[in-house]
Amino acid sequence: MARKSGSSGIKTAKQLHETATVLFAKNGYAAVSMRQIAREVGVQAGALYLYTADKQSLLFDLLDEHMKDLLDAWEGRTTPHEITPIDQLERFVRFHIRFHLPRADEVFISYMELRNLTPENFEVIQNARRTYEAILHDILSAGQTDGTFKVSDTKVATYAIIAMLTGMNTWYRDEGRLSLDMIEEIYLDLVLSAAGATP
Amino acid sequence: MARKSGSSGIKTAKQLHETATVLFAKNGYAAVSMRQIAREVGVQAGALYLYTADKQSLLFDLLDEHMKDLLDAWEGRTTPHEITPIDQLERFVRFHIRFHLPRADEVFISYMELRNLTPENFEVIQNARRTYEAILHDILSAGQTDGTFKVSDTKVATYAIIAMLTGMNTWYRDEGRLSLDMIEEIYLDLVLSAAGATP
DNA sequence: GTCTATACGTCGATAGAC
DNA sequence: GTCTATCGACGTATAGAC
């Protein structure tokens, strides 16, 4: 068969990441073969190695991109100068939901495929995750100090709140009974209550 | 090489499940080979097929056992006759933590390897999970009705609380700074607050 | 940039000896 | 109940033609 005409490297590179994200999320990193990805992208397996050193780098790049996007998105937000802990927490919750919900596959992979990273790659992703957690922890600590929040342990509360919010991705469906706006308000109430917020 | 002496079928069957649990949790179902399991158990790969029809059945059996144990443990508890929603919720939280924390591998597999089940097997596990969620949902609904709880949506609150509690498994370490008893109290506070409990 | 062809290892599962 | 040996398929990754 003749070689596929009209292919462009940039397009293939992008399709590789998109396809790998979907397939890894659906079937798992270990269960997806390079051949399968290539077939879906529309090239031969060998051609994939023009865009990634190996399968491991492919996984790492997906997770690394996701965490960078997340932290960049948070940093890039416009933030008022003086803002109360309670408002900070509200902004965090809304941001988290709005960022994570439309990225179901990426979020899924970022949690499920950590164990398939090499130790060095795992360390990088884990650090990014800790950076994100620190954002919430700082907010809770500030509120705890000035008396607006009341939790037994800010560290555990941080984990609990993030788990609560991220868990949303496991049940949310676009055609579900609740709109995104409603879900946002429901979770906001849950988080503020859990933090013992007294406005 | 002579065949291994002193082996007993019952012992091997048990070791198969234990070994598979550990390996699947550590490396993932798809990444673990039957040969690897056999090596760890101390038999040849072929011998495993005396105890399981195939790899898929092995995974399903592990998850099915876990869910059955969970529901049986809940059913088997002694429960006072009349009990307030707030006490029910407290009992649920303590039960969940005590049951899940010592079963890190089983819990991990039960969440991570759902996608590697055949559709029929997935359905069975999913039903068991829904049964468990219904326990919490009933408690929240009762409290919502009689005014002891105050959540915007009992369904979402159910998911959120279970996610919050189960998320504990991702960070808990035996040698950590918090004892099991302390963690139990911290999460109890978080859950009661999230539910808007007014004692 | 993409192709074909292939090296070389490992997979799940089975057959038959003991 | 466990072993050895093996089948046929599929895995990642590379070499070299075009």
mmCIF file of N, CA and C (backbone and C1' of nucleotides) in Angstrom, chain A residues 3-4 7 12 43-44 50-51, chain C residues 1-8:
data_model
loop_
_atom_site.group_PDB
_atom_site.id
_atom_site.type_symbol
_atom_site.label_atom_id
_atom_site.label_comp_id
_atom_site.label_asym_id
_atom_site.label_seq_id
_atom_site.Cartn_x
_atom_site.Cartn_y
_atom_site.Cartn_z
ATOM 1 N N ARG A 3 2.056 5.080 0.731
ATOM 2 C CA ARG A 3 2.050 5.758 2.013
ATOM 3 C C ARG A 3 0.968 6.822 2.036
ATOM 4 N N LYS A 4 0.444 7.014 3.196
ATOM 5 C CA LYS A 4 -0.686 7.911 3.346
ATOM 6 C C LYS A 4 -0.271 9.326 2.972
ATOM 7 N N SER A 7 -0.556 13.672 5.191
ATOM 8 C CA SER A 7 -0.292 13.674 6.629
ATOM 9 C C SER A 7 0.695 14.778 6.977
ATOM 10 N N THR A 12 -0.200 14.950 13.253
ATOM 11 C CA THR A 12 -0.033 13.596 13.791
ATOM 12 C C THR A 12 0.379 13.640 15.267
ATOM 13 N N VAL A 43 -1.718 5.926 11.287
ATOM 14 C CA VAL A 43 -0.356 5.714 10.780
ATOM 15 C C VAL A 43 0.099 4.317 11.188
ATOM 16 N N GLN A 44 1.272 3.937 10.765
ATOM 17 C CA GLN A 44 1.834 2.660 11.165
ATOM 18 C C GLN A 44 2.521 2.812 12.519
ATOM 19 N N LEU A 50 8.447 8.624 15.878
ATOM 20 C CA LEU A 50 8.949 9.930 15.449
ATOM 21 C C LEU A 50 8.494 11.001 16.427
ATOM 22 N N TYR A 51 7.482 10.696 17.236
ATOM 23 C CA TYR A 51 6.857 11.708 18.102
ATOM 24 C C TYR A 51 7.032 11.428 19.589
ATOM 25 P P DG C 1 8.924 15.437 9.891
ATOM 26 O "O5'" DG C 1 8.282 14.529 8.715
ATOM 27 C "C5'" DG C 1 7.136 14.980 8.063
ATOM 28 C "C4'" DG C 1 6.342 13.794 7.590
ATOM 29 C "C3'" DG C 1 5.816 12.900 8.706
ATOM 30 O "O3'" DG C 1 4.520 12.466 8.307
ATOM 31 C "C1'" DG C 1 7.276 11.632 7.337
ATOM 32 P P DT C 2 3.584 11.581 9.144
ATOM 33 O "O5'" DT C 2 3.739 10.159 8.477
ATOM 34 C "C5'" DT C 2 3.340 9.986 7.124
ATOM 35 C "C4'" DT C 2 3.857 8.685 6.589
ATOM 36 C "C3'" DT C 2 3.460 7.455 7.412
ATOM 37 O "O3'" DT C 2 2.432 6.763 6.725
ATOM 38 C "C1'" DT C 2 5.688 7.320 6.569
ATOM 39 P P DC C 3 1.943 5.346 7.249
ATOM 40 O "O5'" DC C 3 2.885 4.312 6.481
ATOM 41 C "C5'" DC C 3 2.762 4.183 5.069
ATOM 42 C "C4'" DC C 3 3.891 3.336 4.526
ATOM 43 C "C3'" DC C 3 3.933 1.914 5.068
ATOM 44 O "O3'" DC C 3 3.145 1.074 4.249
ATOM 45 C "C1'" DC C 3 6.127 2.899 5.028
ATOM 46 P P DT C 4 2.754 -0.360 4.785
ATOM 47 O "O5'" DT C 4 4.072 -1.215 4.537
ATOM 48 C "C5'" DT C 4 4.664 -1.290 3.236
ATOM 49 C "C4'" DT C 4 5.910 -2.157 3.316
ATOM 50 C "C3'" DT C 4 5.670 -3.562 3.872
ATOM 51 O "O3'" DT C 4 6.417 -4.494 3.101
ATOM 52 C "C1'" DT C 4 7.285 -2.452 5.207
ATOM 53 P P DA C 5 6.236 -6.073 3.344
ATOM 54 O "O5'" DA C 5 7.476 -6.414 4.270
ATOM 55 C "C5'" DA C 5 8.748 -5.820 3.986
ATOM 56 C "C4'" DA C 5 9.727 -6.228 5.073
ATOM 57 C "C3'" DA C 5 9.447 -7.608 5.696
ATOM 58 O "O3'" DA C 5 10.652 -8.345 5.726
ATOM 59 C "C1'" DA C 5 9.585 -5.971 7.383
ATOM 60 P P DT C 6 10.644 -9.880 6.234
ATOM 61 O "O5'" DT C 6 11.311 -9.713 7.667
ATOM 62 C "C5'" DT C 6 12.339 -8.717 7.851
ATOM 63 C "C4'" DT C 6 12.561 -8.523 9.331
ATOM 64 C "C3'" DT C 6 12.371 -9.788 10.172
ATOM 65 O "O3'" DT C 6 13.484 -9.941 11.012
ATOM 66 C "C1'" DT C 6 11.278 -7.995 11.171
ATOM 67 P P DA C 7 14.104 -11.360 11.311
ATOM 68 O "O5'" DA C 7 15.066 -11.075 12.538
ATOM 69 C "C5'" DA C 7 15.782 -9.831 12.605
ATOM 70 C "C4'" DA C 7 15.772 -9.317 14.040
ATOM 71 C "C3'" DA C 7 15.870 -10.431 15.084
ATOM 72 O "O3'" DA C 7 16.849 -10.059 16.040
ATOM 73 C "C1'" DA C 7 13.974 -9.071 15.517
ATOM 74 P P DC C 8 17.566 -11.149 16.941
ATOM 75 O "O5'" DC C 8 16.662 -11.172 18.235
ATOM 76 C "C5'" DC C 8 16.338 -9.944 18.894
ATOM 77 C "C4'" DC C 8 15.178 -10.189 19.811
ATOM 78 C "C3'" DC C 8 15.127 -11.610 20.410
ATOM 79 O "O3'" DC C 8 15.050 -11.477 21.798
ATOM 80 C "C1'" DC C 8 13.021 -10.925 19.693
#
